[in-house]
mmCIF file of C-alpha atoms in Angstrom:
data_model
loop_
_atom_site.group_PDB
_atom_site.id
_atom_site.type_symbol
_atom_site.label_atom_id
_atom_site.label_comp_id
_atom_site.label_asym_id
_atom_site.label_seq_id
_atom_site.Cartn_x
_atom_site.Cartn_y
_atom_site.Cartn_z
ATOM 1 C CA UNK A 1 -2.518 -16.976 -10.045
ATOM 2 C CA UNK A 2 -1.028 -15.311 -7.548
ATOM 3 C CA UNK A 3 -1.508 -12.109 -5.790
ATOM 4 C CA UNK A 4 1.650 -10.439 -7.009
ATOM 5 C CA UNK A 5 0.722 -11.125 -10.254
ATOM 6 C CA UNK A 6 -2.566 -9.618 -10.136
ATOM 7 C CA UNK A 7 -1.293 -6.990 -7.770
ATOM 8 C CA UNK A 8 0.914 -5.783 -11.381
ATOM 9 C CA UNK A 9 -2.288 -6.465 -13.397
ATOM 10 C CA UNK A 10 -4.208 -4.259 -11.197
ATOM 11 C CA UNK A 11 -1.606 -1.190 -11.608
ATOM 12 C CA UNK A 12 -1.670 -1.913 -15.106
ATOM 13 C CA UNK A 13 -5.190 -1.417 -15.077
ATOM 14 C CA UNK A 14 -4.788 1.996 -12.990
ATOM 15 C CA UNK A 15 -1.960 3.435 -15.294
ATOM 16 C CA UNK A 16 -2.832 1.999 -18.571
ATOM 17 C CA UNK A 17 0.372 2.267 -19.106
ATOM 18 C CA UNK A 18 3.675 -0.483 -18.869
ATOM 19 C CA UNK A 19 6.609 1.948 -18.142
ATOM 20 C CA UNK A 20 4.345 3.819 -15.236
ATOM 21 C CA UNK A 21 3.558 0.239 -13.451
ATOM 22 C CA UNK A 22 7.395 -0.621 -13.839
ATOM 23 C CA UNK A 23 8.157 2.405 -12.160
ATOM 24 C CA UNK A 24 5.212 1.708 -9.128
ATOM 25 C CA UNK A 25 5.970 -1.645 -9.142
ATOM 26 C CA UNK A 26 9.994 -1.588 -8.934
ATOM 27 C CA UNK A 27 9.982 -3.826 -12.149
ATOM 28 C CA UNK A 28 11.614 -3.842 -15.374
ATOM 29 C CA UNK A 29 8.736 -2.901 -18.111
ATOM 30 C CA UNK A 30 9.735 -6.103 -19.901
ATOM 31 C CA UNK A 31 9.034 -7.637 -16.279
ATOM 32 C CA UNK A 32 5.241 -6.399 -16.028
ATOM 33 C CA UNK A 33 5.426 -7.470 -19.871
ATOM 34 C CA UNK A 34 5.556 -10.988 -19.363
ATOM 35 C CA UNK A 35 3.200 -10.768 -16.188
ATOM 36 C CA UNK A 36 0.494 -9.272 -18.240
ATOM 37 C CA UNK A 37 1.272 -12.451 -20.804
ATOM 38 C CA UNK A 38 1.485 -15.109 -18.210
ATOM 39 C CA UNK A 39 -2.040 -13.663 -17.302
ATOM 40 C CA UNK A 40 -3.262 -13.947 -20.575
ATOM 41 C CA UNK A 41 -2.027 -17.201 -21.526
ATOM 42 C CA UNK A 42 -3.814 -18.190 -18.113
ATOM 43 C CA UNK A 43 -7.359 -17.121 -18.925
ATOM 44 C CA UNK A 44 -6.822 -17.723 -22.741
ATOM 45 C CA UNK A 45 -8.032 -14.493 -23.726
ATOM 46 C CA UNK A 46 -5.880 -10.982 -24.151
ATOM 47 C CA UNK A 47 -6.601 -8.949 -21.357
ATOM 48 C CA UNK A 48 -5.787 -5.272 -23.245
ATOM 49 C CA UNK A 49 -6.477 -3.862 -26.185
ATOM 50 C CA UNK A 50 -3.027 -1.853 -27.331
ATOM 51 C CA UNK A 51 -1.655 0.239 -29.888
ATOM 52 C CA UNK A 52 0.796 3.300 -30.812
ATOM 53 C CA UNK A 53 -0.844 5.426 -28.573
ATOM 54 C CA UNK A 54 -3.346 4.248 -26.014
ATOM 55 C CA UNK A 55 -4.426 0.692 -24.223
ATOM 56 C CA UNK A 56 -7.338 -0.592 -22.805
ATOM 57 C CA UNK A 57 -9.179 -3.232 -21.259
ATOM 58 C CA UNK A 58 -11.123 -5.537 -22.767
ATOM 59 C CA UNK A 59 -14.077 -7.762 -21.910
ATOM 60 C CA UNK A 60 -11.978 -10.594 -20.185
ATOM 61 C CA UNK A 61 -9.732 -7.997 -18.731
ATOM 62 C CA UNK A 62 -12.548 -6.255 -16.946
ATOM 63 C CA UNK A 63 -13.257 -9.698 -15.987
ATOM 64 C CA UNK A 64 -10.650 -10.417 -14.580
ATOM 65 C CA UNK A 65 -9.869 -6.652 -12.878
ATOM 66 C CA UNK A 66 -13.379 -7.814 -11.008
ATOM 67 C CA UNK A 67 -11.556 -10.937 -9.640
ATOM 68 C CA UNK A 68 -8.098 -9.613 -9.289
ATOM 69 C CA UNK A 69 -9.824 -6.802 -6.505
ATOM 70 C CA UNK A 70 -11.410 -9.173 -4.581
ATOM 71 C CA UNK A 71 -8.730 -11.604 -4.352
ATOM 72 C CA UNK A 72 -6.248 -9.399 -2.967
ATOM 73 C CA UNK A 73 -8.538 -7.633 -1.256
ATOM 74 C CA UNK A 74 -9.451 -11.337 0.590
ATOM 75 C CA UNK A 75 -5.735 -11.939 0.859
ATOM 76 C CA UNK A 76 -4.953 -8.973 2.606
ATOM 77 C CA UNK A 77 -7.721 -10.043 4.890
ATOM 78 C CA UNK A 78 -6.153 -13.519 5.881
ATOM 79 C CA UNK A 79 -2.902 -11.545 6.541
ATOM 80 C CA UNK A 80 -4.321 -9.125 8.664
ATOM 81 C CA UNK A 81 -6.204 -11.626 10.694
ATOM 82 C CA UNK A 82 -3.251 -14.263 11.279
ATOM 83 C CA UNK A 83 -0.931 -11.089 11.923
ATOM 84 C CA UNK A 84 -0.468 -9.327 15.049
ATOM 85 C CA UNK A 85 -0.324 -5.655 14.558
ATOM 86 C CA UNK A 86 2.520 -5.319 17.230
ATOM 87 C CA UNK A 87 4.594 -7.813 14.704
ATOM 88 C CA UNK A 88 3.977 -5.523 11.379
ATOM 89 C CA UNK A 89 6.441 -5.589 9.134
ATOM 90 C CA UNK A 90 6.534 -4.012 5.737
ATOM 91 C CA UNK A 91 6.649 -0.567 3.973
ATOM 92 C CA UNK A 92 4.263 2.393 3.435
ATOM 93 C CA UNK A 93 4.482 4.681 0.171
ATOM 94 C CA UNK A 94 3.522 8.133 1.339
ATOM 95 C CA UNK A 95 3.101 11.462 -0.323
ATOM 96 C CA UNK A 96 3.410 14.827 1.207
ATOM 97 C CA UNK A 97 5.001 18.553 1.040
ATOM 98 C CA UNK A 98 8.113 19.651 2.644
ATOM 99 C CA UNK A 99 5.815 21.516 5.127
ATOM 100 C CA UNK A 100 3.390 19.026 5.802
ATOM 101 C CA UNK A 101 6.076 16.599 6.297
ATOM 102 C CA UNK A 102 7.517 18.462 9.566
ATOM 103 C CA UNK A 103 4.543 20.738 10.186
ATOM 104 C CA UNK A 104 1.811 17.597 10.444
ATOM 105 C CA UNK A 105 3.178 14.426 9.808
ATOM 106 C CA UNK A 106 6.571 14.558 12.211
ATOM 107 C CA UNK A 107 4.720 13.613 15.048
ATOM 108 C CA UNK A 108 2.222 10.945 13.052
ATOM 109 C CA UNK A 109 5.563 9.183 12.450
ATOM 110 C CA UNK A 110 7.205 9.870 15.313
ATOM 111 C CA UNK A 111 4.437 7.539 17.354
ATOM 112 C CA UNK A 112 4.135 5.242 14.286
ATOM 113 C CA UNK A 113 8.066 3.995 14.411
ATOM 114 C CA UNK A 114 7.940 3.766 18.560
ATOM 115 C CA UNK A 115 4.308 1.296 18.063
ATOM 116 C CA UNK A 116 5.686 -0.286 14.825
ATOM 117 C CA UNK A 117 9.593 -0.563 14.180
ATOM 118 C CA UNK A 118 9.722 -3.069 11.702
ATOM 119 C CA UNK A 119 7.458 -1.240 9.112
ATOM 120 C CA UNK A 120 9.483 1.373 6.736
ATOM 121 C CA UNK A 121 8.119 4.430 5.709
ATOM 122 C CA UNK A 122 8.815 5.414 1.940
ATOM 123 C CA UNK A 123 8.377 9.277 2.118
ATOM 124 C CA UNK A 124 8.579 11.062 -1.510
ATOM 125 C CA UNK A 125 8.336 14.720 -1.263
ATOM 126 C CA UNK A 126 6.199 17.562 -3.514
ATOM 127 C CA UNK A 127 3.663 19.605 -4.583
ATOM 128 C CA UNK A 128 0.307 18.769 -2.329
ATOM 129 C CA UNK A 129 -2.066 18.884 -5.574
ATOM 130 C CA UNK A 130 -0.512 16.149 -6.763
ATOM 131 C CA UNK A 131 -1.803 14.230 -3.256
ATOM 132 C CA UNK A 132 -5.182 13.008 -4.742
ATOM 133 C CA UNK A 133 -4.241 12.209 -7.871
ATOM 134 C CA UNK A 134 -0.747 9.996 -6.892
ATOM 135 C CA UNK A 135 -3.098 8.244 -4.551
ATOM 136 C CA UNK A 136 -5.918 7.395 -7.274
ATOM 137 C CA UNK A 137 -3.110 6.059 -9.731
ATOM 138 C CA UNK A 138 -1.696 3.926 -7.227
ATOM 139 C CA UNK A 139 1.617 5.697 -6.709
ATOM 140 C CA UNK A 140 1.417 6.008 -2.962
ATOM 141 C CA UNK A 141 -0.603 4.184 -0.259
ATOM 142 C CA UNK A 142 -1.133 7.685 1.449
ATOM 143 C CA UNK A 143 -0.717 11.298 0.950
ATOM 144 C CA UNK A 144 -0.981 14.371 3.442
ATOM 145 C CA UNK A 145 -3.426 16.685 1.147
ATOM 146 C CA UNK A 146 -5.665 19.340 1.437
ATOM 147 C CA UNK A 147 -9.304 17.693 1.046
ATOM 148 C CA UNK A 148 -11.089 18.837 -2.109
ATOM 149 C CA UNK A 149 -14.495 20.111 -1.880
ATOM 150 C CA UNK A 150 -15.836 16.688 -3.881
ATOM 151 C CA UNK A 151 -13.874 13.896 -2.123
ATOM 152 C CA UNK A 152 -13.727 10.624 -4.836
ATOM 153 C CA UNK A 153 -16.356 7.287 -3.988
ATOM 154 C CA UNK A 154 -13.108 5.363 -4.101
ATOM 155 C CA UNK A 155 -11.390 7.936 -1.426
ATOM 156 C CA UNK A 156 -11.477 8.376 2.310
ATOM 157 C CA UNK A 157 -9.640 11.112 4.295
ATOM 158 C CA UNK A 158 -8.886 12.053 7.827
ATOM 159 C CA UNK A 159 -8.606 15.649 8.782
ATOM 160 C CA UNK A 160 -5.834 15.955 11.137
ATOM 161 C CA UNK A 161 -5.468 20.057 11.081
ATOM 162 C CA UNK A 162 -7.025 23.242 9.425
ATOM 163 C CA UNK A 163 -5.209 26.452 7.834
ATOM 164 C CA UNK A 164 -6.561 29.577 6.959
ATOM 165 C CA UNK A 165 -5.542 31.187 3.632
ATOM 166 C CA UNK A 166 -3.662 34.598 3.813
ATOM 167 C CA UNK A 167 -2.490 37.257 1.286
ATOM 168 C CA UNK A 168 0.988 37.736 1.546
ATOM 169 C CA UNK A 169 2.815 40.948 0.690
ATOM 170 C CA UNK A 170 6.451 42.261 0.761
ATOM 171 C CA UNK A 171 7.674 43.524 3.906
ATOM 172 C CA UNK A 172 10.310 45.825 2.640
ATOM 173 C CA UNK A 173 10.164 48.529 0.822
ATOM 174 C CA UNK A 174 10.044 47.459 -2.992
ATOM 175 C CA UNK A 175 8.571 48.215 -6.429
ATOM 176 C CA UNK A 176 6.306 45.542 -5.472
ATOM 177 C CA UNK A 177 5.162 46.995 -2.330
ATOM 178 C CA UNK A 178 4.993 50.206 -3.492
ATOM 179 C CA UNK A 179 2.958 49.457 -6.403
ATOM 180 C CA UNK A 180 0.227 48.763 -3.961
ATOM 181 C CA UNK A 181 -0.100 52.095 -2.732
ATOM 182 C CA UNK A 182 -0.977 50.633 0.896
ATOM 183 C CA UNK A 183 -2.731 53.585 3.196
ATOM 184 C CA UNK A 184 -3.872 50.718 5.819
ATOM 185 C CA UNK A 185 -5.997 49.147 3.188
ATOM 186 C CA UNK A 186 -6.552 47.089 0.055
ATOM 187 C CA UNK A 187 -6.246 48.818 -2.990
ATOM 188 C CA UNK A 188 -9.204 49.473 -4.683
ATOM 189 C CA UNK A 189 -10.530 46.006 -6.714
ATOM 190 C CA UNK A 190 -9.753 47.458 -10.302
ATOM 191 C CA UNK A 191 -6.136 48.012 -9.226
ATOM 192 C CA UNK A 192 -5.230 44.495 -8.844
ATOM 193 C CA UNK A 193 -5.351 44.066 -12.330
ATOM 194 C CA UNK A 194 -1.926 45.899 -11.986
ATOM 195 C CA UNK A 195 -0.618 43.701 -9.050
ATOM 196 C CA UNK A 196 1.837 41.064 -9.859
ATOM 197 C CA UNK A 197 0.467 37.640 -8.549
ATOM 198 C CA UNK A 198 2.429 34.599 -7.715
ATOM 199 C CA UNK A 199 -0.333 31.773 -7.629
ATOM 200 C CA UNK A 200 -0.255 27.768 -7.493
ATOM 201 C CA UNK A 201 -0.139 26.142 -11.191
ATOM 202 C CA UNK A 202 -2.692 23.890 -10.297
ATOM 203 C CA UNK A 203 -4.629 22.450 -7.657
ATOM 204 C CA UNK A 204 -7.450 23.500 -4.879
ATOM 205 C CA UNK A 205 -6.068 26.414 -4.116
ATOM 206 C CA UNK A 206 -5.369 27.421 -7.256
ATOM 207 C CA UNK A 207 -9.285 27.265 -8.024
ATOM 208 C CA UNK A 208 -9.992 29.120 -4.944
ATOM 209 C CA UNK A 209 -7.895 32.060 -5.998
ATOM 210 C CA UNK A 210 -9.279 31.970 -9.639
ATOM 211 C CA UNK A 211 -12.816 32.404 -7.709
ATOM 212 C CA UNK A 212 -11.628 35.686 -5.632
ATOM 213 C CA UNK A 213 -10.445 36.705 -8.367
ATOM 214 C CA UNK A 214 -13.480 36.462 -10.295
ATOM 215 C CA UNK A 215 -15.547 37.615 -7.017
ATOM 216 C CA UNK A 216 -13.305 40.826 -7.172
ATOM 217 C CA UNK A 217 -14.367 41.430 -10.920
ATOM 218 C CA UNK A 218 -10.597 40.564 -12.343
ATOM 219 C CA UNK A 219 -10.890 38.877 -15.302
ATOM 220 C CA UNK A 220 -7.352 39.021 -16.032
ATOM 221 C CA UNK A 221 -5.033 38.979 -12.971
ATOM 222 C CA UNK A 222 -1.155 40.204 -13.843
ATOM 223 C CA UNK A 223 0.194 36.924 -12.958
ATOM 224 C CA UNK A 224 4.031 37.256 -12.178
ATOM 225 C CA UNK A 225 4.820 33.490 -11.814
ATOM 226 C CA UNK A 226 3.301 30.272 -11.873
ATOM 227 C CA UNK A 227 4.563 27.988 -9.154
ATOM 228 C CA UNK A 228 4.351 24.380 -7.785
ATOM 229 C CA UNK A 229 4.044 24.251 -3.969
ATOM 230 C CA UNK A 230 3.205 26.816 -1.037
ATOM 231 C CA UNK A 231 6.796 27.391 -0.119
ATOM 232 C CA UNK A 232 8.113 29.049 -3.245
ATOM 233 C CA UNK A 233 5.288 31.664 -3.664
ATOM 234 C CA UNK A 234 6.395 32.488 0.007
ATOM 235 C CA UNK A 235 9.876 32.915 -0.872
ATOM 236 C CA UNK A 236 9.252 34.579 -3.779
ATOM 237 C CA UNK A 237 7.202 37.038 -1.849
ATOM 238 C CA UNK A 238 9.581 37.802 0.550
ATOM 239 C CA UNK A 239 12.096 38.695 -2.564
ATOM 240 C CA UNK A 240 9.801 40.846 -3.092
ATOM 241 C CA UNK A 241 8.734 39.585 -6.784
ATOM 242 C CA UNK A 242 5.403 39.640 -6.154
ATOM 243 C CA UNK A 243 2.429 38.792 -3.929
ATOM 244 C CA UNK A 244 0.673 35.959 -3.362
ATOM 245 C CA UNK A 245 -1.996 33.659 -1.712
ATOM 246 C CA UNK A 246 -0.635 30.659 1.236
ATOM 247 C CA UNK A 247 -1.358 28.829 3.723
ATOM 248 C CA UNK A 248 -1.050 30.354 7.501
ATOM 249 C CA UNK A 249 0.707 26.993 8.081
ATOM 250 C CA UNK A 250 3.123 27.318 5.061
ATOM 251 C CA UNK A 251 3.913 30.830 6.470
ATOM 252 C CA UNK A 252 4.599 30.146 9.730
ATOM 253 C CA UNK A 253 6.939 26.951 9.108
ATOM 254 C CA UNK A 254 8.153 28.794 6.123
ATOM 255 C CA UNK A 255 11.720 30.315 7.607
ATOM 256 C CA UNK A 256 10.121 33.622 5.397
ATOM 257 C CA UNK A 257 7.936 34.587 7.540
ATOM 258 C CA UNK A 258 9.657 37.961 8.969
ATOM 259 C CA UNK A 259 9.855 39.042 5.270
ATOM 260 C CA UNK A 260 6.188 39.165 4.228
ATOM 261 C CA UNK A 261 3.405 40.735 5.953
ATOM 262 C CA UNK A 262 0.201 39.123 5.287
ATOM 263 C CA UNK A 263 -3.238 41.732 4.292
ATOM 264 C CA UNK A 264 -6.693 40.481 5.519
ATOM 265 C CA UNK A 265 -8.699 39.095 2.501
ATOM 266 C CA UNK A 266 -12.116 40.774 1.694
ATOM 267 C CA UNK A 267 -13.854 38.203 1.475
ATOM 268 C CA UNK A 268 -11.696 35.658 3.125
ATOM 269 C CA UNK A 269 -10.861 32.204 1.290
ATOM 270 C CA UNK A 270 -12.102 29.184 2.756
ATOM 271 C CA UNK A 271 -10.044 27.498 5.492
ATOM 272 C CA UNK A 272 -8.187 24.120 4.272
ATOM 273 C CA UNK A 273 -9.086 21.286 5.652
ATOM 274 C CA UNK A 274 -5.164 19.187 5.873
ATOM 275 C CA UNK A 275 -4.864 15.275 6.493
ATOM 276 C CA UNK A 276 -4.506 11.851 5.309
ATOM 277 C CA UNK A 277 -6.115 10.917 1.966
ATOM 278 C CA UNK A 278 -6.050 7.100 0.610
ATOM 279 C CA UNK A 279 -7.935 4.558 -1.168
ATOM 280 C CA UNK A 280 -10.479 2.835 0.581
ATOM 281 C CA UNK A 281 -9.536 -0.510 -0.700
ATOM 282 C CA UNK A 282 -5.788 0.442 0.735
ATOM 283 C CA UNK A 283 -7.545 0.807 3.958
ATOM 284 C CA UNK A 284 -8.103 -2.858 4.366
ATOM 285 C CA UNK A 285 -4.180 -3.291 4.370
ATOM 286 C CA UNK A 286 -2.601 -4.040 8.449
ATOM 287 C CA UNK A 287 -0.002 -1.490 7.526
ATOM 288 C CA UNK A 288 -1.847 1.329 6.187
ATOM 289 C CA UNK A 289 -5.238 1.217 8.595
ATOM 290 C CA UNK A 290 -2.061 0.912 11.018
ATOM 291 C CA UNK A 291 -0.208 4.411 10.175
ATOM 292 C CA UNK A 292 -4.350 5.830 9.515
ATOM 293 C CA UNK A 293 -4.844 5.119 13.186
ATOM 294 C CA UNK A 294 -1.847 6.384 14.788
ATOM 295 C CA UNK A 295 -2.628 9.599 13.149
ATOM 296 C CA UNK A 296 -5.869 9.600 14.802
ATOM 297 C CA UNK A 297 -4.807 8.813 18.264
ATOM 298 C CA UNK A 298 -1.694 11.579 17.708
ATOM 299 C CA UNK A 299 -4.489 14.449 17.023
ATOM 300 C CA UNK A 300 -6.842 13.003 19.448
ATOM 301 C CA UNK A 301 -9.384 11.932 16.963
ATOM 302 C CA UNK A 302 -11.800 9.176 16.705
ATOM 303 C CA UNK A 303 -10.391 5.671 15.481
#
């Protein structure tokens, strides 16, 4: 067998699914097809249990998953130890937001290209809640996140910055801002009921503001829009459609900035903790332990 081969039945066993590990993979689906059956006719035994609407493994497929692991995992072992970092060559899936792609990562890659040239960086741009989960599946080697409170066994991250939350209000004069009835302070908790939010669809911070919310005694928020990413509840702000939580950092690399004024939060959300997040396994990989410590050395953190 060989490790491409087991490096498709290994997605396969991530996605459950033929048309995702195509896409991961680069393959046709009839492509990973034919791997999955070259694999079976190899160990004599079907590896996944399928039909209309679901798939599974079976006994001899969590078998071989077991084997599959270690192999590659060995494999990327030899390579590592007959290759000399300096001579990397390759490519790197990574995950981020438009922010975190100039705001943090810039100059993480800026030092990784000068120490390795011949390794290419595939950067795919969106929504930072989907960081975790894109790494879990497979989809990318490495995403720029914000670290969840409970951090998956499989998972290791690298905090490389922190960003304080802030409420963010129109700074002209609107029906927004004037719903608020600002006299130097918040209005009084009952009246946000009234307020029309602009919140994350999904994701950490999304559960933090559901919690102040709750802490505040508003069961029912007036939610104006749900978004995905930071940077559009800023703009939206700023149009003066609503108001909304963000990261500092989103705000100040936003290009909004001079058209919201942020309100101090009583009590404050927690502070986000912002780095790399990637499998552990992924880790073992030259190229990806490669970019992990670059990042380390560029924000003068231990290796």
């Amino acid at each position: 067998m060989d490790t491409k081969s087991l490096t498709v039945f290994l997605s396969v066993c991530s996605t459950l699914n033929f048309s995702r590990t195509a896409d991961l993979q680069h393959m046709s689906v009839s492509a990973v097809s034919r791997c999955v059956q070259r694999l079976e006719a190899s160990v004599g035994q079907s590896l996944f249990e399928r039909d209309r609407r679901s798939m599974r493994l079976t006994s001899a497929g969590s078998t071989l998953k077991h084997y599959a692991e270690q192999a590659v995992d060995d494999w990327d072992r030899v390579r590592r130890d007959l290759t000399s970092e300096r001579d990397l060559v390759g490519e790197v899936s990574l995950f981020c937001s438009v922010t975190a792609s100039f705001s943090v990562l810039s100059p993480v890659l800026e030092s990784f290209r000068q120490a390795h040239p011949g390794v290419h960086i595939m950067l795919h741009a969106g929504d930072q809640a989907d960081g975790v989960g894109r790494v879990l599946e497979g989809r990318d080697d490495v995403a720029v996140t914000v670290r969840p409170d409970t951090l998956a066994a499989r998972l290791d991250f690298l905090t490389l910055t922190e960003s304080s939350m802030c409420l963010c209000i129109p700074a002209a004069d609107c029906a927004t801002r004037q719903a608020l009835k600002l006299d130097g302070q918040l209005a009084a908790p009952d009246f946000w009921s009234d307020v029309p939010f602009i919140v994350p669809e999904r994701g950490i911070t999304r559960d933090m503001i559901d919690a102040w919310f709750i802490g505040r005694g508003v069961t029912r928020p007036r939610l104006y829009a749900q978004v995905a990413g930071h940077e559009a509840i800023v703009a939206m702000v700023a149009l003066g459609l609503g108001v909304g939580f963000a990261p500092e950092i989103v705000v100040r690399n936003s290009g909004f900035e001079a058209g919201i004024e942020r309100l101090p939060l009583d009590p404050p959300l927690p502070d986000l903790r912002i780095g790399l997040c990637a499998l552990r396994r992924r880790l073992r990989s030259p190229l990806v332990r490669s970019l992990w410590r670059v990042a380390a050395r560029t924000y003068d953190l231990p290796v």
